[in-house]
Amino acid sequence: MPELPEVERARAIAETVAAGRKIVKVSCRPDEIVYEGTRLQTVRKALRGGKVLRVHRRGKHIWFELDRRPCPCFHFGMTGGFRTPGDLPLKLASGGRPDTTWPPRFTKIHLVFDDAGELVMTNKRRLGRIRLRQDPPREPPISELGFDPLLDLPSPPAFRRLLAGRSAVIKALLLDQSFAAGVGNWIADEVLYQARIDPRRRASSLSGHEARRLRKALESVVETAVRVNADKRRFPKRWLFHHRWGKNAEAVTAKGERIRHITVGGRTTAWVPTVQR
């Protein structure tokens, strides 16, 4: 699933293609799930002729600020993303051969701008969403999100207070979008590994020192992944990320530490028992 760094990369792509430009053509592929029942005619009418002022992101959600209302909001779900002509989809982990056709298979919306630039959103598994909102950051689902680790990470004391009031296990809490918007499975595992915290610990059980380590790791992982444009090949070699996939019973970290896979909060969790306490 695209997580905060991958979605920030998509936001930057959309900003480059769309910001300051007028939408002159809108093509929508029928899909009642992705469009949540909104009529395609309504979507086309809302977007065609609108000028994109800015492209925003919070957590895993992106929206275009137009010179009129409503505004389009995008959530990629498990397999969605933005594409432009000639590019290749971002590969997060192992996968098959990339689709090089244009427009790509599984395109849900295709936008053409007044400078002939193009942008599509693809969504193979139909778990993404395209919505229209009058004021996206103040309406659900975006208004229901917690802090964004890249945009407004709480101060150390505030972060500690957020943890102190939560009885959930820390891995599940990190995945809760109403707590930390944009954190998904690989980020949560990486952060907990770097913070040396057992994913099964209760959030409220963390000491002040552990809370500071957790916050520092969250800040570092997100900022590093964003800085390299979510390109996994450029993630630090010491990261758990490179070794966590596939539930391999023989997997070890770059330091040779044995990786174990368990289920926490309903999600597969990679962790290192000899390091995480």
PDB file of C-alpha atoms in Angstrom:
ATOM      1  CA  MET A   1       0.000   0.000   0.000  1.00  0.00           C
ATOM      2  CA  PRO A   2       1.320   3.489  -0.771  1.00  0.00           C
ATOM      3  CA  GLU A   3       2.259   5.148   2.510  1.00  0.00           C
ATOM      4  CA  LEU A   4       3.158   8.735   3.315  1.00  0.00           C
ATOM      5  CA  PRO A   5       6.440   8.906   1.315  1.00  0.00           C
ATOM      6  CA  GLU A   6       4.888   7.317  -1.778  1.00  0.00           C
ATOM      7  CA  VAL A   7       1.854   9.587  -1.570  1.00  0.00           C
ATOM      8  CA  GLU A   8       4.068  12.647  -1.082  1.00  0.00           C
ATOM      9  CA  ARG A   9       5.931  11.609  -4.229  1.00  0.00           C
ATOM     10  CA  ALA A  10       2.579  11.425  -6.030  1.00  0.00           C
ATOM     11  CA  ARG A  11       1.618  14.854  -4.690  1.00  0.00           C
ATOM     12  CA  ALA A  12       4.839  16.307  -6.073  1.00  0.00           C
ATOM     13  CA  ILE A  13       4.174  14.721  -9.472  1.00  0.00           C
ATOM     14  CA  ALA A  14       0.667  16.158  -9.528  1.00  0.00           C
ATOM     15  CA  GLU A  15       1.940  19.575  -8.393  1.00  0.00           C
ATOM     16  CA  THR A  16       4.425  19.641 -11.279  1.00  0.00           C
ATOM     17  CA  VAL A  17       1.856  18.636 -13.883  1.00  0.00           C
ATOM     18  CA  ALA A  18      -1.271  20.394 -12.613  1.00  0.00           C
ATOM     19  CA  ALA A  19      -0.508  23.442 -10.474  1.00  0.00           C
ATOM     20  CA  GLY A  20      -1.250  26.705 -12.246  1.00  0.00           C
ATOM     21  CA  ARG A  21      -2.968  24.952 -15.141  1.00  0.00           C
ATOM     22  CA  LYS A  22      -6.557  24.608 -16.261  1.00  0.00           C
ATOM     23  CA  ILE A  23      -8.215  21.219 -16.671  1.00  0.00           C
ATOM     24  CA  VAL A  24      -9.519  21.028 -20.234  1.00  0.00           C
ATOM     25  CA  LYS A  25     -10.529  17.373 -20.467  1.00  0.00           C
ATOM     26  CA  VAL A  26     -11.772  14.847 -17.915  1.00  0.00           C
ATOM     27  CA  SER A  27     -12.248  11.176 -18.731  1.00  0.00           C
ATOM     28  CA  CYS A  28     -13.730   8.903 -16.071  1.00  0.00           C
ATOM     29  CA  ARG A  29     -13.986   5.141 -16.162  1.00  0.00           C
ATOM     30  CA  PRO A  30     -17.255   3.927 -14.607  1.00  0.00           C
ATOM     31  CA  ASP A  31     -16.660   2.514 -11.122  1.00  0.00           C
ATOM     32  CA  GLU A  32     -19.289   2.968  -8.429  1.00  0.00           C
ATOM     33  CA  ILE A  33     -16.857   1.790  -5.746  1.00  0.00           C
ATOM     34  CA  VAL A  34     -13.992   4.161  -6.486  1.00  0.00           C
ATOM     35  CA  TYR A  35     -16.333   7.120  -7.074  1.00  0.00           C
ATOM     36  CA  GLU A  36     -18.556   6.145  -4.109  1.00  0.00           C
ATOM     37  CA  GLY A  37     -21.635   6.400  -6.295  1.00  0.00           C
ATOM     38  CA  THR A  38     -20.965   9.951  -7.488  1.00  0.00           C
ATOM     39  CA  ARG A  39     -22.189  10.351 -11.045  1.00  0.00           C
ATOM     40  CA  LEU A  40     -19.368  10.610 -13.541  1.00  0.00           C
ATOM     41  CA  GLN A  41     -21.149  13.499 -15.226  1.00  0.00           C
ATOM     42  CA  THR A  42     -20.982  15.359 -11.905  1.00  0.00           C
ATOM     43  CA  VAL A  43     -17.250  14.730 -11.626  1.00  0.00           C
ATOM     44  CA  ARG A  44     -16.565  15.842 -15.185  1.00  0.00           C
ATOM     45  CA  LYS A  45     -18.642  18.993 -14.777  1.00  0.00           C
ATOM     46  CA  ALA A  46     -16.948  19.867 -11.485  1.00  0.00           C
ATOM     47  CA  LEU A  47     -13.414  19.537 -12.824  1.00  0.00           C
ATOM     48  CA  ARG A  48     -13.532  20.586 -16.479  1.00  0.00           C
ATOM     49  CA  GLY A  49     -12.510  24.231 -16.808  1.00  0.00           C
ATOM     50  CA  GLY A  50     -11.215  24.475 -13.256  1.00  0.00           C
ATOM     51  CA  LYS A  51      -7.744  25.874 -12.580  1.00  0.00           C
ATOM     52  CA  VAL A  52      -5.540  23.973 -10.143  1.00  0.00           C
ATOM     53  CA  LEU A  53      -4.065  26.436  -7.662  1.00  0.00           C
ATOM     54  CA  ARG A  54      -2.194  23.973  -5.435  1.00  0.00           C
ATOM     55  CA  VAL A  55      -1.921  20.263  -4.727  1.00  0.00           C
ATOM     56  CA  HIS A  56      -2.163  19.297  -1.052  1.00  0.00           C
ATOM     57  CA  ARG A  57      -1.557  16.127   0.934  1.00  0.00           C
ATOM     58  CA  ARG A  58      -2.412  14.962   4.429  1.00  0.00           C
ATOM     59  CA  GLY A  59      -1.532  11.426   5.375  1.00  0.00           C
ATOM     60  CA  LYS A  60      -2.413   9.214   2.425  1.00  0.00           C
ATOM     61  CA  HIS A  61      -4.925  11.690   0.969  1.00  0.00           C
ATOM     62  CA  ILE A  62      -4.313  14.211  -1.820  1.00  0.00           C
ATOM     63  CA  TRP A  63      -6.584  17.000  -2.981  1.00  0.00           C
ATOM     64  CA  PHE A  64      -6.447  19.689  -5.649  1.00  0.00           C
ATOM     65  CA  GLU A  65      -7.250  23.213  -4.552  1.00  0.00           C
ATOM     66  CA  LEU A  66      -9.201  24.659  -7.477  1.00  0.00           C
ATOM     67  CA  ASP A  67     -10.234  28.221  -8.247  1.00  0.00           C
ATOM     68  CA  ARG A  68     -13.794  27.078  -7.574  1.00  0.00           C
ATOM     69  CA  ARG A  69     -15.648  24.414  -5.626  1.00  0.00           C
ATOM     70  CA  PRO A  70     -15.937  21.464  -5.238  1.00  0.00           C
ATOM     71  CA  CYS A  71     -12.378  20.091  -5.192  1.00  0.00           C
ATOM     72  CA  PRO A  72     -11.266  16.573  -6.144  1.00  0.00           C
ATOM     73  CA  CYS A  73      -9.795  14.358  -3.427  1.00  0.00           C
ATOM     74  CA  PHE A  74      -7.794  11.198  -4.101  1.00  0.00           C
ATOM     75  CA  HIS A  75      -6.965   8.179  -1.953  1.00  0.00           C
ATOM     76  CA  PHE A  76      -4.910   5.430  -3.552  1.00  0.00           C
ATOM     77  CA  GLY A  77      -5.958   2.464  -1.417  1.00  0.00           C
ATOM     78  CA  MET A  78      -3.762  -0.631  -1.799  1.00  0.00           C
ATOM     79  CA  THR A  79      -2.568  -0.271  -5.375  1.00  0.00           C
ATOM     80  CA  GLY A  80      -3.429   3.188  -6.673  1.00  0.00           C
ATOM     81  CA  GLY A  81      -1.206   6.010  -7.836  1.00  0.00           C
ATOM     82  CA  PHE A  82      -0.724   8.915 -10.213  1.00  0.00           C
ATOM     83  CA  ARG A  83       0.934   8.422 -13.581  1.00  0.00           C
ATOM     84  CA  THR A  84       2.096  10.773 -16.324  1.00  0.00           C
ATOM     85  CA  PRO A  85       3.018   9.865 -19.918  1.00  0.00           C
ATOM     86  CA  GLY A  86       6.328   8.083 -20.229  1.00  0.00           C
ATOM     87  CA  ASP A  87       6.885   7.420 -16.545  1.00  0.00           C
ATOM     88  CA  LEU A  88       6.883   4.061 -14.781  1.00  0.00           C
ATOM     89  CA  PRO A  89       4.943   3.234 -11.618  1.00  0.00           C
ATOM     90  CA  LEU A  90       6.894   3.309  -8.377  1.00  0.00           C
ATOM     91  CA  LYS A  91       7.868  -0.168  -7.180  1.00  0.00           C
ATOM     92  CA  LEU A  92       7.769  -0.394  -3.400  1.00  0.00           C
ATOM     93  CA  ALA A  93       8.608  -4.075  -3.063  1.00  0.00           C
ATOM     94  CA  SER A  94       8.889  -6.971  -5.486  1.00  0.00           C
ATOM     95  CA  GLY A  95       6.397  -7.053  -8.347  1.00  0.00           C
ATOM     96  CA  GLY A  96       5.810  -7.941 -11.950  1.00  0.00           C
ATOM     97  CA  ARG A  97       6.699  -6.103 -15.112  1.00  0.00           C
ATOM     98  CA  PRO A  98       5.498  -2.458 -15.081  1.00  0.00           C
ATOM     99  CA  ASP A  99       2.662  -1.390 -17.368  1.00  0.00           C
ATOM    100  CA  THR A 100       4.047   0.959 -20.052  1.00  0.00           C
ATOM    101  CA  THR A 101       0.828   1.527 -22.026  1.00  0.00           C
ATOM    102  CA  TRP A 102      -0.869   4.937 -22.106  1.00  0.00           C
ATOM    103  CA  PRO A 103      -3.255   5.490 -20.606  1.00  0.00           C
ATOM    104  CA  PRO A 104      -2.388   2.626 -18.257  1.00  0.00           C
ATOM    105  CA  ARG A 105      -4.682  -0.259 -17.467  1.00  0.00           C
ATOM    106  CA  PHE A 106      -6.936   0.319 -14.490  1.00  0.00           C
ATOM    107  CA  THR A 107      -7.068   4.082 -15.089  1.00  0.00           C
ATOM    108  CA  LYS A 108      -9.984   5.559 -13.159  1.00  0.00           C
ATOM    109  CA  ILE A 109      -9.631   9.229 -14.083  1.00  0.00           C
ATOM    110  CA  HIS A 110      -7.625  10.909 -16.859  1.00  0.00           C
ATOM    111  CA  LEU A 111      -7.016  14.644 -16.734  1.00  0.00           C
ATOM    112  CA  VAL A 112      -5.655  16.762 -19.590  1.00  0.00           C
ATOM    113  CA  PHE A 113      -4.437  20.308 -18.920  1.00  0.00           C
ATOM    114  CA  ASP A 114      -4.245  23.429 -21.042  1.00  0.00           C
ATOM    115  CA  ASP A 115      -0.539  22.905 -21.761  1.00  0.00           C
ATOM    116  CA  ALA A 116      -1.253  19.352 -23.022  1.00  0.00           C
ATOM    117  CA  GLY A 117       0.053  17.810 -19.804  1.00  0.00           C
ATOM    118  CA  GLU A 118      -1.730  14.677 -18.625  1.00  0.00           C
ATOM    119  CA  LEU A 119      -2.293  12.951 -15.291  1.00  0.00           C
ATOM    120  CA  VAL A 120      -4.137   9.736 -14.485  1.00  0.00           C
ATOM    121  CA  MET A 121      -5.020   7.899 -11.312  1.00  0.00           C
ATOM    122  CA  THR A 122      -4.860   4.121 -11.565  1.00  0.00           C
ATOM    123  CA  ASN A 123      -6.436   1.704  -9.109  1.00  0.00           C
ATOM    124  CA  LYS A 124      -6.174  -1.999  -9.857  1.00  0.00           C
ATOM    125  CA  ARG A 125      -7.861  -3.396  -6.754  1.00  0.00           C
ATOM    126  CA  ARG A 126     -10.583  -0.717  -6.548  1.00  0.00           C
ATOM    127  CA  LEU A 127      -9.810   0.145  -2.931  1.00  0.00           C
ATOM    128  CA  GLY A 128      -8.936   3.741  -3.747  1.00  0.00           C
ATOM    129  CA  ARG A 129     -11.407   6.602  -3.775  1.00  0.00           C
ATOM    130  CA  ILE A 130     -12.081   9.718  -5.845  1.00  0.00           C
ATOM    131  CA  ARG A 131     -14.320  12.203  -4.044  1.00  0.00           C
ATOM    132  CA  LEU A 132     -15.599  15.748  -4.429  1.00  0.00           C
ATOM    133  CA  ARG A 133     -15.502  18.014  -1.377  1.00  0.00           C
ATOM    134  CA  GLN A 134     -16.312  21.687  -0.849  1.00  0.00           C
ATOM    135  CA  ASP A 135     -13.613  22.146   1.820  1.00  0.00           C
ATOM    136  CA  PRO A 136     -11.467  18.985   1.895  1.00  0.00           C
ATOM    137  CA  PRO A 137      -9.378  19.570   5.069  1.00  0.00           C
ATOM    138  CA  ARG A 138     -12.510  20.359   7.074  1.00  0.00           C
ATOM    139  CA  GLU A 139     -14.651  17.489   5.807  1.00  0.00           C
ATOM    140  CA  PRO A 140     -14.398  13.718   6.284  1.00  0.00           C
ATOM    141  CA  PRO A 141     -12.347  11.719   5.677  1.00  0.00           C
ATOM    142  CA  ILE A 142      -9.465  14.221   5.756  1.00  0.00           C
ATOM    143  CA  SER A 143     -10.820  16.121   8.768  1.00  0.00           C
ATOM    144  CA  GLU A 144     -10.752  12.863  10.775  1.00  0.00           C
ATOM    145  CA  LEU A 145      -7.022  12.293  10.324  1.00  0.00           C
ATOM    146  CA  GLY A 146      -4.470  12.651  13.096  1.00  0.00           C
ATOM    147  CA  PHE A 147      -1.138  14.464  12.917  1.00  0.00           C
ATOM    148  CA  ASP A 148       0.928  14.165   9.750  1.00  0.00           C
ATOM    149  CA  PRO A 149       4.512  13.123  10.645  1.00  0.00           C
ATOM    150  CA  LEU A 150       5.956  15.264   7.843  1.00  0.00           C
ATOM    151  CA  LEU A 151       3.722  18.318   8.220  1.00  0.00           C
ATOM    152  CA  ASP A 152       2.911  18.673  11.905  1.00  0.00           C
ATOM    153  CA  LEU A 153       4.644  16.104  14.092  1.00  0.00           C
ATOM    154  CA  PRO A 154       3.799  16.967  17.710  1.00  0.00           C
ATOM    155  CA  SER A 155       6.499  18.254  20.023  1.00  0.00           C
ATOM    156  CA  PRO A 156       8.153  15.635  22.273  1.00  0.00           C
ATOM    157  CA  PRO A 157       5.988  16.512  25.310  1.00  0.00           C
ATOM    158  CA  ALA A 158       2.800  16.540  23.228  1.00  0.00           C
ATOM    159  CA  PHE A 159       3.732  13.231  21.599  1.00  0.00           C
ATOM    160  CA  ARG A 160       4.333  11.680  25.007  1.00  0.00           C
ATOM    161  CA  ARG A 161       0.905  12.854  26.178  1.00  0.00           C
ATOM    162  CA  LEU A 162      -0.748  11.321  23.101  1.00  0.00           C
ATOM    163  CA  LEU A 163       0.801   7.959  23.943  1.00  0.00           C
ATOM    164  CA  ALA A 164       0.041   8.148  27.646  1.00  0.00           C
ATOM    165  CA  GLY A 165      -3.684   8.221  27.033  1.00  0.00           C
ATOM    166  CA  ARG A 166      -3.775   5.180  24.737  1.00  0.00           C
ATOM    167  CA  SER A 167      -4.135   1.548  25.846  1.00  0.00           C
ATOM    168  CA  ALA A 168      -3.775   0.108  22.325  1.00  0.00           C
ATOM    169  CA  VAL A 169      -0.654  -1.828  21.386  1.00  0.00           C
ATOM    170  CA  ILE A 170       1.852   0.525  19.838  1.00  0.00           C
ATOM    171  CA  LYS A 171       1.945  -1.112  16.381  1.00  0.00           C
ATOM    172  CA  ALA A 172      -1.849  -0.872  16.053  1.00  0.00           C
ATOM    173  CA  LEU A 173      -1.814   2.727  17.285  1.00  0.00           C
ATOM    174  CA  LEU A 174       0.772   3.783  14.709  1.00  0.00           C
ATOM    175  CA  LEU A 175      -1.447   2.316  11.981  1.00  0.00           C
ATOM    176  CA  ASP A 176      -4.507   4.189  13.264  1.00  0.00           C
ATOM    177  CA  GLN A 177      -4.952   7.069  10.783  1.00  0.00           C
ATOM    178  CA  SER A 178      -6.785   9.132  13.394  1.00  0.00           C
ATOM    179  CA  PHE A 179      -3.547   9.039  15.401  1.00  0.00           C
ATOM    180  CA  ALA A 180      -0.757   9.288  12.788  1.00  0.00           C
ATOM    181  CA  ALA A 181      -1.918  10.054   9.262  1.00  0.00           C
ATOM    182  CA  GLY A 182       0.092   8.362   6.549  1.00  0.00           C
ATOM    183  CA  VAL A 183       1.822   5.681   8.613  1.00  0.00           C
ATOM    184  CA  GLY A 184       1.352   2.214   7.142  1.00  0.00           C
ATOM    185  CA  ASN A 185       2.743  -1.229   7.777  1.00  0.00           C
ATOM    186  CA  TRP A 186       6.317  -0.853   6.569  1.00  0.00           C
ATOM    187  CA  ILE A 187       6.804   2.542   8.209  1.00  0.00           C
ATOM    188  CA  ALA A 188       5.434   1.290  11.535  1.00  0.00           C
ATOM    189  CA  ASP A 189       7.732  -1.749  11.492  1.00  0.00           C
ATOM    190  CA  GLU A 190      10.749   0.370  10.533  1.00  0.00           C
ATOM    191  CA  VAL A 191      10.062   2.980  13.190  1.00  0.00           C
ATOM    192  CA  LEU A 192       9.599   0.408  15.951  1.00  0.00           C
ATOM    193  CA  TYR A 193      12.775  -1.403  14.915  1.00  0.00           C
ATOM    194  CA  GLN A 194      14.813   1.789  14.928  1.00  0.00           C
ATOM    195  CA  ALA A 195      13.251   2.865  18.233  1.00  0.00           C
ATOM    196  CA  ARG A 196      13.978  -0.613  19.687  1.00  0.00           C
ATOM    197  CA  ILE A 197      10.393  -1.050  20.896  1.00  0.00           C
ATOM    198  CA  ASP A 198       8.417  -4.298  20.906  1.00  0.00           C
ATOM    199  CA  PRO A 199       5.381  -3.835  18.602  1.00  0.00           C
ATOM    200  CA  ARG A 200       3.191  -5.613  21.186  1.00  0.00           C
ATOM    201  CA  ARG A 201       3.808  -3.051  23.921  1.00  0.00           C
ATOM    202  CA  ARG A 202       0.905  -0.933  25.104  1.00  0.00           C
ATOM    203  CA  ALA A 203       1.340   2.687  24.077  1.00  0.00           C
ATOM    204  CA  SER A 204       0.681   3.907  27.601  1.00  0.00           C
ATOM    205  CA  SER A 205       3.462   1.657  28.932  1.00  0.00           C
ATOM    206  CA  LEU A 206       6.226   3.537  27.117  1.00  0.00           C
ATOM    207  CA  SER A 207       8.532   5.591  29.284  1.00  0.00           C
ATOM    208  CA  GLY A 208       9.356   9.186  28.483  1.00  0.00           C
ATOM    209  CA  HIS A 209      12.698   8.090  27.052  1.00  0.00           C
ATOM    210  CA  GLU A 210      11.050   5.432  24.872  1.00  0.00           C
ATOM    211  CA  ALA A 211       8.472   7.941  23.649  1.00  0.00           C
ATOM    212  CA  ARG A 212      11.266  10.304  22.602  1.00  0.00           C
ATOM    213  CA  ARG A 213      13.041   7.474  20.767  1.00  0.00           C
ATOM    214  CA  LEU A 214       9.823   6.563  18.998  1.00  0.00           C
ATOM    215  CA  ARG A 215       9.150  10.131  17.926  1.00  0.00           C
ATOM    216  CA  LYS A 216      12.723  10.595  16.716  1.00  0.00           C
ATOM    217  CA  ALA A 217      12.558   7.370  14.679  1.00  0.00           C
ATOM    218  CA  LEU A 218       9.208   8.347  13.163  1.00  0.00           C
ATOM    219  CA  GLU A 219      10.556  11.731  12.139  1.00  0.00           C
ATOM    220  CA  SER A 220      13.769  10.252  10.741  1.00  0.00           C
ATOM    221  CA  VAL A 221      12.162   7.422   8.745  1.00  0.00           C
ATOM    222  CA  VAL A 222       9.531   9.636   7.125  1.00  0.00           C
ATOM    223  CA  GLU A 223      11.898  12.496   6.318  1.00  0.00           C
ATOM    224  CA  THR A 224      14.534  10.142   4.909  1.00  0.00           C
ATOM    225  CA  ALA A 225      12.057   8.284   2.698  1.00  0.00           C
ATOM    226  CA  VAL A 226      10.592  11.553   1.414  1.00  0.00           C
ATOM    227  CA  ARG A 227      14.040  13.022   0.781  1.00  0.00           C
ATOM    228  CA  VAL A 228      14.910  10.141  -1.589  1.00  0.00           C
ATOM    229  CA  ASN A 229      11.517  10.472  -3.301  1.00  0.00           C
ATOM    230  CA  ALA A 230      10.280   7.131  -1.914  1.00  0.00           C
ATOM    231  CA  ASP A 231      12.834   5.252  -4.026  1.00  0.00           C
ATOM    232  CA  LYS A 232      13.421   2.045  -2.061  1.00  0.00           C
ATOM    233  CA  ARG A 233      16.809   1.527  -3.694  1.00  0.00           C
ATOM    234  CA  ARG A 234      18.009   4.671  -1.930  1.00  0.00           C
ATOM    235  CA  PHE A 235      16.732   3.750   1.536  1.00  0.00           C
ATOM    236  CA  PRO A 236      19.629   3.272   3.976  1.00  0.00           C
ATOM    237  CA  LYS A 237      21.083  -0.225   3.747  1.00  0.00           C
ATOM    238  CA  ARG A 238      20.740  -0.712   7.497  1.00  0.00           C
ATOM    239  CA  TRP A 239      16.945  -0.404   7.353  1.00  0.00           C
ATOM    240  CA  LEU A 240      14.710  -3.325   8.224  1.00  0.00           C
ATOM    241  CA  PHE A 241      12.736  -2.466   5.081  1.00  0.00           C
ATOM    242  CA  HIS A 242      15.117  -4.326   2.787  1.00  0.00           C
ATOM    243  CA  HIS A 243      14.681  -7.628   4.640  1.00  0.00           C
ATOM    244  CA  ARG A 244      11.139  -7.604   6.039  1.00  0.00           C
ATOM    245  CA  TRP A 245       9.139  -8.924   3.074  1.00  0.00           C
ATOM    246  CA  GLY A 246       7.745 -12.387   2.379  1.00  0.00           C
ATOM    247  CA  LYS A 247       7.619 -13.827   5.906  1.00  0.00           C
ATOM    248  CA  ASN A 248      10.958 -15.530   5.285  1.00  0.00           C
ATOM    249  CA  ALA A 249      11.789 -17.636   8.337  1.00  0.00           C
ATOM    250  CA  GLU A 250      15.495 -17.198   7.625  1.00  0.00           C
ATOM    251  CA  ALA A 251      15.389 -13.426   7.174  1.00  0.00           C
ATOM    252  CA  VAL A 252      17.973 -11.340   8.986  1.00  0.00           C
ATOM    253  CA  THR A 253      18.769  -7.638   9.125  1.00  0.00           C
ATOM    254  CA  ALA A 254      21.882  -6.049   7.637  1.00  0.00           C
ATOM    255  CA  LYS A 255      23.521  -6.667  11.028  1.00  0.00           C
ATOM    256  CA  GLY A 256      22.577 -10.350  10.989  1.00  0.00           C
ATOM    257  CA  GLU A 257      19.753 -10.027  13.540  1.00  0.00           C
ATOM    258  CA  ARG A 258      17.011 -12.627  13.113  1.00  0.00           C
ATOM    259  CA  ILE A 259      13.684 -11.190  11.905  1.00  0.00           C
ATOM    260  CA  ARG A 260      10.434 -12.710  13.125  1.00  0.00           C
ATOM    261  CA  HIS A 261       6.960 -12.293  11.607  1.00  0.00           C
ATOM    262  CA  ILE A 262       3.872 -12.132  13.797  1.00  0.00           C
ATOM    263  CA  THR A 263       0.381 -10.668  13.537  1.00  0.00           C
ATOM    264  CA  VAL A 264      -0.308  -7.521  15.550  1.00  0.00           C
ATOM    265  CA  GLY A 265      -3.537  -5.591  15.209  1.00  0.00           C
ATOM    266  CA  GLY A 266      -4.531  -7.819  12.313  1.00  0.00           C
ATOM    267  CA  ARG A 267      -1.406  -6.915  10.293  1.00  0.00           C
ATOM    268  CA  THR A 268       1.700  -8.904   9.488  1.00  0.00           C
ATOM    269  CA  THR A 269       4.501  -7.448  11.582  1.00  0.00           C
ATOM    270  CA  ALA A 270       8.241  -7.870  11.046  1.00  0.00           C
ATOM    271  CA  TRP A 271      10.311  -7.345  14.180  1.00  0.00           C
ATOM    272  CA  VAL A 272      13.622  -8.267  15.798  1.00  0.00           C
ATOM    273  CA  PRO A 273      13.072  -9.733  19.287  1.00  0.00           C
ATOM    274  CA  THR A 274      16.737  -9.411  20.279  1.00  0.00           C
ATOM    275  CA  VAL A 275      16.591  -5.650  19.676  1.00  0.00           C
ATOM    276  CA  GLN A 276      13.001  -4.601  20.355  1.00  0.00           C
ATOM    277  CA  ARG A 277      11.925  -4.664  24.003  1.00  0.00           C
TER     278      ARG A 277
END
